Short mmCIF file of C-alpha atoms in Angstrom, two decimals:
data_model
loop_
_atom_site.label_atom_id
_atom_site.label_comp_id
_atom_site.label_asym_id
_atom_site.label_seq_id
_atom_site.Cartn_x
_atom_site.Cartn_y
_atom_site.Cartn_z
CA MET A 38 -44.06 60.54 30.01
CA SER A 39 -43.21 58.82 33.29
CA LEU A 40 -40.54 59.32 35.95
CA GLY A 41 -39.01 56.54 38.03
CA ALA A 42 -37.48 57.02 41.47
CA ALA A 43 -33.96 57.12 39.99
CA GLN A 44 -34.99 59.87 37.57
CA VAL A 45 -36.60 61.84 40.40
CA LYS A 46 -33.30 61.70 42.27
CA GLU A 47 -31.43 63.01 39.20
CA LEU A 48 -33.79 66.01 39.00
CA ASP A 49 -32.70 66.91 42.57
CA PRO A 50 -35.96 68.47 43.83
CA ALA A 51 -34.34 69.01 47.24
CA ALA A 52 -32.33 71.83 45.64
CA ALA A 53 -35.56 73.80 45.24
CA PHE A 54 -35.80 74.17 49.02
CA GLU A 55 -32.21 75.17 49.76
CA PRO A 56 -31.52 78.71 51.09
CA GLY A 57 -30.96 80.13 47.60
CA GLY A 58 -33.43 77.82 45.87
CA VAL A 59 -36.48 78.60 43.79
CA PHE A 60 -38.92 78.06 46.66
CA LYS A 61 -37.47 80.85 48.78
CA ARG A 62 -37.39 83.22 45.82
CA ALA A 63 -40.97 82.40 44.86
CA PHE A 64 -42.20 82.73 48.44
CA ALA A 65 -40.48 86.10 49.04
CA PRO A 66 -43.38 88.34 47.89
CA LEU A 67 -45.87 86.36 49.98
CA GLN A 68 -43.58 86.51 52.99
CA ARG A 69 -43.42 90.30 52.66
CA ALA A 70 -47.21 90.49 52.39
CA LEU A 71 -47.71 88.31 55.49
CA ASP A 72 -45.08 90.24 57.48
CA GLU A 73 -46.67 93.58 56.60
CA GLN A 74 -50.14 92.28 57.48
CA PHE A 75 -48.88 91.36 60.95
CA LYS A 76 -47.26 94.77 61.39
CA ARG A 77 -50.44 96.61 60.36
CA ARG A 78 -52.60 94.61 62.76
CA ASN A 79 -50.20 95.33 65.61
CA ALA A 80 -49.24 98.90 64.76
CA ASN A 81 -50.76 100.28 67.98
CA VAL A 82 -49.74 97.47 70.31
CA LYS A 83 -47.43 98.45 73.17
CA TYR A 84 -45.38 95.28 73.54
CA PRO A 85 -44.93 93.50 75.95
CA SER A 86 -47.75 95.00 78.02
CA ASP A 87 -50.34 94.50 75.24
CA LEU A 88 -51.17 91.21 73.61
CA LEU A 89 -50.11 90.79 70.00
CA ASP A 90 -52.72 89.96 67.34
CA PRO A 91 -51.42 86.80 65.65
CA THR A 92 -53.76 87.27 62.60
CA PRO A 93 -56.35 84.70 61.43
CA TRP A 94 -53.62 82.54 59.89
CA LEU A 95 -52.78 81.36 63.41
CA THR A 96 -56.14 81.70 65.16
CA ARG A 97 -58.19 79.77 62.56
CA ALA A 98 -58.00 76.00 62.14
CA GLY A 99 -56.75 74.56 58.87
CA LYS A 100 -57.62 71.02 59.98
CA GLY A 101 -59.50 69.92 63.09
CA GLY A 102 -60.92 72.51 65.46
CA PRO A 103 -64.53 72.93 66.68
CA GLY A 104 -66.85 70.45 64.98
CA TYR A 105 -63.91 68.39 63.69
CA GLU A 106 -62.46 67.14 66.99
CA GLN A 107 -61.66 63.71 65.55
CA TYR A 108 -59.00 65.33 63.35
CA ARG A 109 -55.56 66.47 64.47
CA ALA A 110 -55.83 70.23 64.98
CA VAL A 111 -53.42 72.40 62.99
CA SER A 112 -53.54 76.13 62.33
CA LEU A 113 -54.57 77.50 58.95
CA ALA A 114 -51.00 78.75 58.53
CA ARG A 115 -49.58 75.26 59.09
CA HIS A 116 -52.07 73.64 56.74
CA CYS A 117 -51.42 76.17 53.97
CA LEU A 118 -47.65 75.75 54.38
CA ASP A 119 -48.03 71.96 54.11
CA VAL A 120 -49.96 72.38 50.85
CA MET A 121 -47.43 74.95 49.62
CA PHE A 122 -44.53 72.57 50.25
CA LEU A 123 -46.08 69.53 48.60
CA GLY A 124 -47.53 71.62 45.76
CA ALA A 125 -44.15 73.23 45.12
CA LEU A 126 -42.45 69.83 45.13
CA THR A 127 -44.95 68.54 42.58
CA ALA A 128 -44.62 71.64 40.40
CA PHE A 129 -40.82 71.37 40.47
CA LEU A 130 -40.96 67.76 39.24
CA LEU A 131 -43.36 68.74 36.45
CA TRP A 132 -41.09 71.62 35.41
CA LYS A 133 -37.76 69.81 35.46
CA SER A 134 -39.16 66.74 33.71
CA GLY A 135 -40.49 68.87 30.84
CA MET A 136 -44.17 68.28 31.64
CA LEU A 137 -44.84 72.04 31.62
CA ARG A 138 -43.70 72.43 28.01
CA PRO A 139 -44.32 74.33 25.79
CA ASP A 140 -45.34 76.99 28.31
CA LEU A 141 -42.25 76.57 30.48
CA ALA A 142 -38.94 75.01 29.47
CA PRO A 143 -36.93 73.03 32.06
CA ASP A 144 -34.06 75.54 31.83
CA ASP A 145 -36.25 78.64 32.31
CA GLU A 146 -35.59 79.20 36.01
CA GLU A 147 -36.89 82.76 36.16
CA GLY A 148 -40.08 81.70 34.44
CA PHE A 149 -40.52 78.87 36.91
CA VAL A 150 -40.00 81.16 39.91
CA LYS A 151 -42.91 83.29 38.67
CA ALA A 152 -45.03 80.18 38.09
CA LEU A 153 -44.12 78.85 41.53
CA THR A 154 -45.26 82.10 43.13
CA ARG A 155 -48.65 81.43 41.54
CA VAL A 156 -48.64 77.92 43.02
CA LEU A 157 -47.96 79.35 46.47
CA VAL A 158 -50.69 81.99 46.12
CA ILE A 159 -53.21 79.32 45.13
CA ALA A 160 -52.17 77.19 48.11
CA LEU A 161 -52.44 80.15 50.49
CA PHE A 162 -55.93 81.05 49.24
CA HIS A 163 -57.37 77.57 48.70
CA ASP A 164 -59.03 77.63 52.15
CA ALA A 165 -60.01 81.30 52.16
CA ASP A 166 -63.35 80.28 53.68
CA LYS A 167 -61.51 79.09 56.81
CA TYR A 168 -59.68 82.41 57.04
CA VAL A 169 -63.01 84.24 57.06
CA GLY A 170 -63.86 81.92 59.92
CA ASP A 171 -67.57 81.20 59.81
CA GLY A 172 -67.10 77.80 61.40
CA ARG A 173 -67.66 75.15 58.72
CA SER A 174 -65.53 74.07 55.81
CA ARG A 175 -67.02 74.94 52.42
CA SER A 176 -65.91 76.06 48.98
CA PRO A 177 -64.32 79.54 49.11
CA THR A 178 -66.43 82.25 47.51
CA GLU A 179 -65.23 85.26 45.57
CA SER A 180 -66.00 87.33 48.67
CA ASP A 181 -63.79 85.07 50.83
CA VAL A 182 -60.89 85.43 48.40
CA GLU A 183 -61.40 89.20 48.21
CA THR A 184 -61.24 89.44 52.02
CA VAL A 185 -57.90 87.63 52.18
CA TYR A 186 -56.61 89.58 49.17
CA ARG A 187 -57.53 92.88 50.82
CA ASP A 188 -56.13 91.92 54.24
CA LEU A 189 -52.80 91.01 52.65
CA ALA A 190 -52.81 94.02 50.30
CA LEU A 191 -51.60 91.40 47.82
CA ASP A 192 -51.76 93.71 44.80
CA ARG A 193 -48.65 95.44 46.19
CA TYR A 194 -46.60 92.26 45.97
CA VAL A 195 -48.00 89.91 43.31
CA GLN A 196 -49.41 90.59 39.84
CA MET A 197 -52.59 88.58 40.31
CA THR A 198 -56.14 89.88 40.73
CA SER A 199 -58.60 88.52 43.27
CA LYS A 200 -60.87 87.33 40.43
CA GLU A 201 -57.96 85.45 38.90
CA ILE A 202 -57.14 83.80 42.22
CA THR A 203 -60.82 82.91 42.72
CA ALA A 204 -60.84 81.12 39.35
CA LEU A 205 -57.70 79.16 40.24
CA VAL A 206 -58.97 78.25 43.70
CA SER A 207 -62.29 77.10 42.22
CA GLU A 208 -60.33 74.83 39.89
CA VAL A 209 -58.48 73.33 42.87
CA GLU A 210 -61.60 72.82 44.96
CA GLN A 211 -63.72 71.43 42.11
CA ARG A 212 -66.73 72.81 43.98
CA GLY A 213 -68.97 75.71 43.14
CA LEU A 214 -68.53 75.03 39.43
CA VAL A 215 -71.76 76.90 38.67
CA ASN A 216 -69.72 80.10 38.91
CA ALA A 217 -67.01 78.88 36.53
CA LEU A 218 -68.42 80.75 33.53
CA LEU A 219 -68.32 84.02 35.49
CA LEU A 220 -64.61 83.72 36.32
CA PRO A 221 -61.55 84.40 34.13
CA ALA A 222 -60.39 81.59 31.84
CA ILE A 223 -57.46 79.49 33.06
CA SER A 224 -54.38 79.04 30.85
CA PRO A 225 -52.98 75.55 30.17
CA LEU A 226 -50.00 76.33 32.41
CA ASP A 227 -52.23 77.49 35.27
CA GLY A 228 -54.26 74.33 34.76
CA GLN A 229 -51.17 72.26 35.51
CA LEU A 230 -50.25 74.45 38.48
CA THR A 231 -53.72 74.05 40.00
CA LYS A 232 -53.42 70.27 39.56
CA ALA A 233 -50.22 70.38 41.61
CA VAL A 234 -51.94 72.29 44.44
CA ALA A 235 -55.03 70.07 44.29
CA LEU A 236 -52.88 66.94 44.51
CA ALA A 237 -51.08 68.32 47.56
CA ASP A 238 -54.28 69.38 49.31
CA ARG A 239 -55.99 66.05 48.69
CA ALA A 240 -52.97 64.10 49.90
CA VAL A 241 -53.08 66.07 53.16
CA GLY A 242 -56.86 65.60 53.37
CA ASP A 243 -56.62 61.87 52.67
CA ALA A 244 -54.09 61.43 55.46
CA ALA A 245 -56.16 63.42 57.97
CA GLY A 246 -59.32 61.52 57.04
CA ARG A 247 -57.70 58.10 57.32
CA ALA A 248 -56.16 58.97 60.68
CA ALA A 249 -59.52 60.16 62.02
CA LYS A 250 -61.62 57.30 60.65
CA GLU A 251 -59.22 54.33 60.54
CA GLY A 252 -56.72 55.19 63.25
CA VAL A 253 -53.72 54.94 60.92
CA ASP A 254 -50.55 56.99 61.41
CA GLU A 255 -51.32 60.35 59.77
CA ASP A 256 -47.73 61.10 58.73
CA GLN A 257 -47.24 57.70 57.10
CA ALA A 258 -50.63 58.07 55.42
CA LEU A 259 -49.51 61.44 54.03
CA VAL A 260 -46.35 60.00 52.50
CA ASP A 261 -48.30 57.08 51.04
CA SER A 262 -51.11 59.26 49.67
CA LEU A 263 -48.69 61.72 48.05
CA SER A 264 -46.80 58.88 46.38
CA GLU A 265 -49.99 57.24 45.12
CA ARG A 266 -51.44 60.48 43.75
CA LEU A 267 -48.20 61.41 41.98
CA ARG A 268 -48.14 57.96 40.40
CA GLN A 269 -51.77 58.08 39.28
CA THR A 270 -51.91 61.72 38.16
CA PHE A 271 -48.49 62.34 36.61
CA ALA A 272 -46.82 58.89 36.41
CA ILE A 273 -44.14 60.06 38.86
CA GLU A 274 -42.69 57.37 41.12
CA LEU A 275 -41.23 58.43 44.46
CA PRO A 276 -38.93 56.14 46.44
CA ARG A 277 -40.75 54.21 49.13
CA GLN A 278 -40.57 55.93 52.51
CA ARG A 279 -41.24 54.99 56.10
CA VAL A 280 -42.09 57.33 58.98
CA PHE A 281 -40.25 57.03 62.30
CA ARG A 282 -40.57 58.67 65.71
CA LEU A 283 -37.72 59.06 68.17
CA ARG A 284 -37.90 60.37 71.71
CA HIS A 285 -34.91 62.01 73.36
CA GLN A 286 -33.59 65.28 74.71
CA PRO A 287 -34.23 68.19 72.30
CA ALA A 288 -30.49 68.87 71.85
CA ILE A 289 -29.94 65.27 70.71
CA LEU A 290 -32.95 65.39 68.41
CA ARG A 291 -31.54 68.54 66.84
CA GLU A 292 -28.37 66.66 65.86
CA ILE A 293 -30.43 63.86 64.33
CA GLN A 294 -32.58 66.42 62.49
CA LEU A 295 -29.47 67.99 60.94
CA GLU A 296 -28.26 64.58 59.80
CA ILE A 297 -31.66 63.89 58.20
CA LEU A 298 -31.45 67.19 56.31
CA ASP A 299 -28.05 66.15 54.96
CA SER A 300 -28.66 62.46 54.29
CA VAL A 301 -32.19 62.26 52.84
CA PRO A 302 -31.54 64.55 49.82
CA TYR A 303 -28.27 62.70 49.13
CA ARG A 304 -30.01 59.30 49.09
CA SER A 305 -33.29 60.18 47.34
CA GLY A 306 -32.91 63.63 45.79
CA LEU A 307 -35.97 64.65 47.80
CA PRO A 308 -36.29 66.95 50.78
CA PRO A 309 -37.61 65.16 53.89
CA LEU A 310 -41.35 64.75 53.26
CA VAL A 311 -42.03 64.65 57.02
CA LEU A 312 -39.77 66.35 59.56
CA SER A 313 -41.05 67.90 62.77
CA VAL A 314 -40.06 68.26 66.41
CA ASN A 315 -42.64 68.33 69.19
CA GLY A 316 -40.88 68.71 72.52
CA GLU A 317 -38.92 65.50 73.03
CA GLU A 318 -40.28 63.69 69.96
CA LEU A 319 -38.86 63.86 66.45
CA THR A 320 -41.03 62.63 63.55
CA PHE A 321 -39.47 62.07 60.13
CA ALA A 322 -39.67 60.07 56.91
CA LEU A 323 -36.73 58.13 55.50
CA PRO A 324 -36.38 56.53 52.07
CA GLU A 325 -35.87 52.78 52.15
CA SER A 326 -32.34 53.31 50.84
CA LEU A 327 -31.45 54.94 54.19
CA PRO A 328 -32.05 52.51 57.08
CA LEU A 329 -32.71 54.11 60.45
CA ALA A 330 -29.78 52.25 62.05
CA GLU A 331 -27.41 53.69 59.45
CA LEU A 332 -28.69 57.20 60.11
CA LEU A 333 -28.21 56.86 63.88
CA ASP A 334 -24.76 55.31 63.40
CA ALA A 335 -23.75 58.35 61.34
CA VAL A 336 -24.91 60.69 64.11
CA GLN A 337 -23.08 58.70 66.79
CA GLN A 338 -19.92 58.67 64.67
CA GLN A 339 -20.08 62.45 64.43
CA TRP A 340 -20.43 62.66 68.20
CA ALA A 341 -17.42 60.36 68.62
CA ASP A 342 -15.33 62.38 66.15
CA GLU A 343 -16.22 65.58 68.00
CA ARG A 344 -15.73 63.91 71.41
CA ARG A 345 -19.35 64.33 72.39
CA PRO A 346 -21.02 61.82 74.72
CA GLY A 347 -22.84 59.11 72.79
CA CYS A 348 -26.56 58.45 73.33
CA GLU A 349 -28.86 55.75 72.05
CA PRO A 350 -32.28 57.29 71.17
CA ALA A 351 -35.34 55.34 72.23
CA ARG A 352 -37.00 54.06 69.03
CA THR A 353 -40.77 53.96 68.77
#
């Protein structure tokens, strides 16, 4: 089975990331676990006189950091969230297109929410070795996974054991396969879910590697790598996208960001694959069906209708 860009739009994957969508529901138990971990680590802190402990999710590097200075540095939390987002998008397309049959029917939303929680757990744990923080990237061990599992008290929120998560993470990493026989067997459905996470992680890794070694734009490389991997692995065709950067006052960029959140799903069915604000710079991806000039014209028209002063963002 294959999916063209028009079929992807019909599946409306952007709906998965809306406030009441399946992503938020699937992420809820992990969010509670992360929130409670933060509270436990700061239970005795007298704020604001004492410094808060941000937890290893923010103090450890997911990409870059010591020994990897040529890479753009991002926290472990940011890297895991990137893999969660792209893995969830991939899993949604597999589910809605019927590629998860017979284990999961396209109309079984509750079943998919449970499966998506597993995707998010795998994505959160796939770099458990970096959470432990011994300096170098390697394949996570069962001990690494157990440490994260224990710190999160995950058994209170998700019905997955640390051994089960270790098996799934090992499948994603495709390293340390000597231990495969000692870990629980993986179901066909979990096999597809781990493929979704692995695809997301490798797309992020490809982009970071190309930016460090070839000097290409990392965000454009991410969009291109994701599209290529979806095409090769699952015969899913995404609409072609281009990454842009605009510099302006943060209040103006916020208006443009809101327009992107409205327009991109309408044109492509996808959520924005890249959308971030860093001070006075907005970075985003647009499908080819939505020219940048048209997007900016829509924003300026809204300003005119609401009698706001018009501004022409500097395009880079």
